PDB file of C-alpha atoms in Angstrom:
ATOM      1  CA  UNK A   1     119.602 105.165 113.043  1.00 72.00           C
ATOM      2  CA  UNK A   2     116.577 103.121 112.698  1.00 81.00           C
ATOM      3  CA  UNK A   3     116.623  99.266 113.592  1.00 91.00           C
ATOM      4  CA  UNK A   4     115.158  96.852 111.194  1.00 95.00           C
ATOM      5  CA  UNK A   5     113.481  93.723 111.929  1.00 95.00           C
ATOM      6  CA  UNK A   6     112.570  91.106 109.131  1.00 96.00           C
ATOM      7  CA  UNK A   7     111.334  87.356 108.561  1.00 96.00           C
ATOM      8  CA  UNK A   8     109.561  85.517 105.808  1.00 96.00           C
ATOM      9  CA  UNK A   9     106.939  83.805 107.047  1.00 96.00           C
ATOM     10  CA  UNK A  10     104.452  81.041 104.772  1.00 96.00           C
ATOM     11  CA  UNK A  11     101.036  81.854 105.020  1.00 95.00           C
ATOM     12  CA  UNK A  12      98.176  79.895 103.789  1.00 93.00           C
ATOM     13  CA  UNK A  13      95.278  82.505 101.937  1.00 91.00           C
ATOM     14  CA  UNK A  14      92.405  80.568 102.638  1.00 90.00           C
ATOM     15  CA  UNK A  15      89.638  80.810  99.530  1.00 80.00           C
ATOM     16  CA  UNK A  16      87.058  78.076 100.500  1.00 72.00           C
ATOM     17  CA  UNK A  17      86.305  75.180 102.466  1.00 69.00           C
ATOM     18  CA  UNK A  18      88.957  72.800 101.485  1.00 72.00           C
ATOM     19  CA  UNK A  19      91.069  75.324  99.257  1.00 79.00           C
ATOM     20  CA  UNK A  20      93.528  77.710  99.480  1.00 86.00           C
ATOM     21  CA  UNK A  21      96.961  78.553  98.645  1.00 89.00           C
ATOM     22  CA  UNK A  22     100.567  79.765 100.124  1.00 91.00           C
ATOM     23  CA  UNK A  23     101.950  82.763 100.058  1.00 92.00           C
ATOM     24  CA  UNK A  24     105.065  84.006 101.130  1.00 94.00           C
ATOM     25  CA  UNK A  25     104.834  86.910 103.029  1.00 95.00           C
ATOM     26  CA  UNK A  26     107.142  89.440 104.327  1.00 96.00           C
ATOM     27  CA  UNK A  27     107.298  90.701 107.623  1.00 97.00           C
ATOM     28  CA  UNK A  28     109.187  93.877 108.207  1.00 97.00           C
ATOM     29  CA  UNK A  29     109.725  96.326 111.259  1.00 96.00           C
ATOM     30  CA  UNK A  30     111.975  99.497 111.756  1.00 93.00           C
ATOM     31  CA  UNK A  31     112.415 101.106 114.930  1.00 91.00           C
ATOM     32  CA  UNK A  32     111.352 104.393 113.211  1.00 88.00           C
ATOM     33  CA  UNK A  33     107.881 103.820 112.962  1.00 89.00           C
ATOM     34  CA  UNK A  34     107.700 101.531 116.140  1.00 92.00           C
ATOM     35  CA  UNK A  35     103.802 101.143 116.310  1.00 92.00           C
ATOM     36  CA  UNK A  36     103.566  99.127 112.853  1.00 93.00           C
ATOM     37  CA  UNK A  37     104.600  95.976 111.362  1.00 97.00           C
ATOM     38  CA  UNK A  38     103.988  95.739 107.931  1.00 96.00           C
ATOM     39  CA  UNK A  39     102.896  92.577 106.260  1.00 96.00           C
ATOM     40  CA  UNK A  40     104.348  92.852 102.323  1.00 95.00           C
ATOM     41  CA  UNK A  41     102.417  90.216 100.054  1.00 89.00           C
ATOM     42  CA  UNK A  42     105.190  90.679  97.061  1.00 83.00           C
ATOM     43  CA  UNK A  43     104.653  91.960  93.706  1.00 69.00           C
ATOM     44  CA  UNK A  44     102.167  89.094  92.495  1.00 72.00           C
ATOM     45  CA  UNK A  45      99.668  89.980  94.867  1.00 70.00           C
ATOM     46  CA  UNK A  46     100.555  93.491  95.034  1.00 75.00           C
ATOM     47  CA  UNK A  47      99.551  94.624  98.803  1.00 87.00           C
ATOM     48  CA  UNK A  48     101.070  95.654 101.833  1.00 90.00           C
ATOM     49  CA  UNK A  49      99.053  95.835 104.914  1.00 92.00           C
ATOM     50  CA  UNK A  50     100.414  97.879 108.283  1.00 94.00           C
ATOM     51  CA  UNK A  51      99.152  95.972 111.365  1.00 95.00           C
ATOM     52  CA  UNK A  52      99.758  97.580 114.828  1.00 94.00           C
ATOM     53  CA  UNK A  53     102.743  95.484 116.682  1.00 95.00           C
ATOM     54  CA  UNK A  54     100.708  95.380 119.780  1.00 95.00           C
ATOM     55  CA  UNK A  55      97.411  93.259 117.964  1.00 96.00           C
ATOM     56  CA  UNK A  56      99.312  90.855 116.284  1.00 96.00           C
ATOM     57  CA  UNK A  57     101.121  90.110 119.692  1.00 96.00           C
ATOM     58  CA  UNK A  58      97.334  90.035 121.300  1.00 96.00           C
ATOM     59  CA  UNK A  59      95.848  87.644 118.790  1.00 96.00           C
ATOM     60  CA  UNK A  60      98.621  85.046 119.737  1.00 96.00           C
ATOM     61  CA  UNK A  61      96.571  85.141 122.878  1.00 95.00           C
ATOM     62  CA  UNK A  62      93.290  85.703 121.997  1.00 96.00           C
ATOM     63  CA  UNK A  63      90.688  86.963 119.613  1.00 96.00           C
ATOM     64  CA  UNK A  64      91.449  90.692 119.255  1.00 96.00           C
ATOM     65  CA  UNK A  65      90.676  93.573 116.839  1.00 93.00           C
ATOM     66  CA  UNK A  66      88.062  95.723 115.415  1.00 85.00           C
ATOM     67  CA  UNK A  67      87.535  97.366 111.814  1.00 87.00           C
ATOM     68  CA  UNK A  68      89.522  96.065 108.992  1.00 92.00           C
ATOM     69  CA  UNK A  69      92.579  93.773 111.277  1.00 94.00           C
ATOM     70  CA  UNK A  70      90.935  90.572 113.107  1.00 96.00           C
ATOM     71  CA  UNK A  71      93.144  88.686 115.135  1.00 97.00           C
ATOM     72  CA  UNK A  72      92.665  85.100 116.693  1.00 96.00           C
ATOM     73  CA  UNK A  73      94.934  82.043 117.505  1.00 96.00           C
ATOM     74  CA  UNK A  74      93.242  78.463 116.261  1.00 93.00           C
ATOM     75  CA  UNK A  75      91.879  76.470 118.473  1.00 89.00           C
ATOM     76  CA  UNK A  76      95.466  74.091 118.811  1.00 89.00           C
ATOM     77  CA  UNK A  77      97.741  77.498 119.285  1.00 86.00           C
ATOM     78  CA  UNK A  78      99.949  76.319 116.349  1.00 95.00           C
ATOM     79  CA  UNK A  79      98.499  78.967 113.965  1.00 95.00           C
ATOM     80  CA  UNK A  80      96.709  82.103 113.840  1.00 97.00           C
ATOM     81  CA  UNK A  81      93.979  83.212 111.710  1.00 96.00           C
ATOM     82  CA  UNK A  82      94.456  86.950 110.038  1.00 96.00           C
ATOM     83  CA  UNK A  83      91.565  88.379 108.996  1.00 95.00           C
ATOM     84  CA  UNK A  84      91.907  91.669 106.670  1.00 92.00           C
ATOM     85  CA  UNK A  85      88.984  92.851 105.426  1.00 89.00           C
ATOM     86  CA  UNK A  86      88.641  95.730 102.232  1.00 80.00           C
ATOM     87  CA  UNK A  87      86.790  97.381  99.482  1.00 80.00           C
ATOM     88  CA  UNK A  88      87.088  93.902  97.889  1.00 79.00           C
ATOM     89  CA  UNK A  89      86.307  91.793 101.096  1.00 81.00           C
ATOM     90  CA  UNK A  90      87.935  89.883 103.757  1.00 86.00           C
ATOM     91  CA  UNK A  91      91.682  87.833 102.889  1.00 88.00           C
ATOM     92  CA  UNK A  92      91.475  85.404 105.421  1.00 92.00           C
ATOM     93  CA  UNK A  93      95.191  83.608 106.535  1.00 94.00           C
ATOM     94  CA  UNK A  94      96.048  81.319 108.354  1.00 95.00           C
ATOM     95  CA  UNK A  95      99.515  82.045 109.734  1.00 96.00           C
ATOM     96  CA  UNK A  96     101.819  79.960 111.719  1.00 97.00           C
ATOM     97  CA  UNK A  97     102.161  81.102 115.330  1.00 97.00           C
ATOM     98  CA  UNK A  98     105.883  80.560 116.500  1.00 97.00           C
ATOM     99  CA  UNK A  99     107.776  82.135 113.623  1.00 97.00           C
ATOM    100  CA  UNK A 100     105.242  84.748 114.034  1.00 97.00           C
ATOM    101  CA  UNK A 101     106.086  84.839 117.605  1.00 97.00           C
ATOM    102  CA  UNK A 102     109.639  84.800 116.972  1.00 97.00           C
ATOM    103  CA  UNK A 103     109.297  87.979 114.709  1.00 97.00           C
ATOM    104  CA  UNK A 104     107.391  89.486 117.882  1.00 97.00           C
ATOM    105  CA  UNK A 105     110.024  88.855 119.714  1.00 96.00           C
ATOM    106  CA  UNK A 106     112.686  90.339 117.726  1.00 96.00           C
ATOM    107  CA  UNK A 107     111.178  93.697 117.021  1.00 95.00           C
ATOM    108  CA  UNK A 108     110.886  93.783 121.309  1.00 93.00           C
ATOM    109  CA  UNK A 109     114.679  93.627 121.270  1.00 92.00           C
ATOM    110  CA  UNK A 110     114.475  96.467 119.215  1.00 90.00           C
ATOM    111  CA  UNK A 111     112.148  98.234 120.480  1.00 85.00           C
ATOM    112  CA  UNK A 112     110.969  97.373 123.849  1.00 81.00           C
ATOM    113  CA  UNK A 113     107.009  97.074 124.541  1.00 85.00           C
ATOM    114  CA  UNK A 114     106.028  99.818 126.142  1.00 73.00           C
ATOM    115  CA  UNK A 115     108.732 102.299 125.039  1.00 67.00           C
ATOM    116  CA  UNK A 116     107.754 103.201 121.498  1.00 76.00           C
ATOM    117  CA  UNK A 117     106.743 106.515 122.233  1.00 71.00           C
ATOM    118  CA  UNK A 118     109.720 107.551 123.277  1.00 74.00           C
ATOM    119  CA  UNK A 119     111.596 106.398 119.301  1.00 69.00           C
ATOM    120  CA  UNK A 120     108.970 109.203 117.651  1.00 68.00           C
ATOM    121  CA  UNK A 121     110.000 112.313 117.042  1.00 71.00           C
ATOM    122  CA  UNK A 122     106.814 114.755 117.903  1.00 68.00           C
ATOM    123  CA  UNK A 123     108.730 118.275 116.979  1.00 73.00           C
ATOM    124  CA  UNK A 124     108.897 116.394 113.404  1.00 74.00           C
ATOM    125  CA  UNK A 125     105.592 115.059 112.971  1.00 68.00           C
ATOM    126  CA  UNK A 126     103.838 118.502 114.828  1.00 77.00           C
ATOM    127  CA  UNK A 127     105.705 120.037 112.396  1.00 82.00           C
ATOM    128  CA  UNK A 128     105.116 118.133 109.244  1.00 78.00           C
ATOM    129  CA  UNK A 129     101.492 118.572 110.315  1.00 83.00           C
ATOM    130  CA  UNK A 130     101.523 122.006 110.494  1.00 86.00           C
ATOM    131  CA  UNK A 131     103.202 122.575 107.226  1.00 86.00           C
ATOM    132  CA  UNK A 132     100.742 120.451 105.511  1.00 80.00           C
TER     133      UNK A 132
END
């Protein structure tokens, strides 16, 4: 049975110097898919985004990631900054850092770092790959 992890956490989209706005954001992990934590921006903005566990944990530390997933705590450690970038450019966020680290925390107790490997089930996916 797969273990689900959840929190709501209030991030701030940040669209210009001195603007911006709130959103409430959804952050959701299941033991099942033990790599990913997906971030779900509701229905009004319309977009989930699947982060790797392991880089949001990094970028409490430290600038981290490559691609489309930038990572880095602010310069105080009470928030850190989410960069996603797409088609339609970079969201920027500023997101606060102990709930997120809570939320970390959590989905260890269900899945400890280090051990996710062991929750996937290769036969499955070698077969679902080789059916495709």
């Amino acid at each position: 049975m797969s273990e689900k992890v959840a929190a709501q956490l209030r991030m701030r989209l940040i669209t210009g110097e001195a603007q911006g706005r709130d959103l409430d954001v959804e952050c959701r992990y299941e033991s099942a898919d033990p790599f990913a934590v997906h971030l779900d921006f509701g229905a009004e903005e319309g977009a989930v985004w699947v982060v790797a566990r392991d880089l949001l944990a990094a970028g409490l530390r430290g600038p981290v990631g490559e691609g489309d997933v930038h990572i880095e705590p602010s310069g105080t450690g009470e928030h850190v900054f989410i960069a996603l970038g797409g088609l339609s450019g970079v969201a920027l966020l500023n997101a606060p850092a102990r709930p997120l680290a809570r939320f970390l925390r959590a989905t260890g107790r269900a899945v400890p770092v280090g051990s996710e490997s062991c929750r996937i089930d290769w036969d499955r996916c070698i077969s679902d790959l080789l059916s495709a």
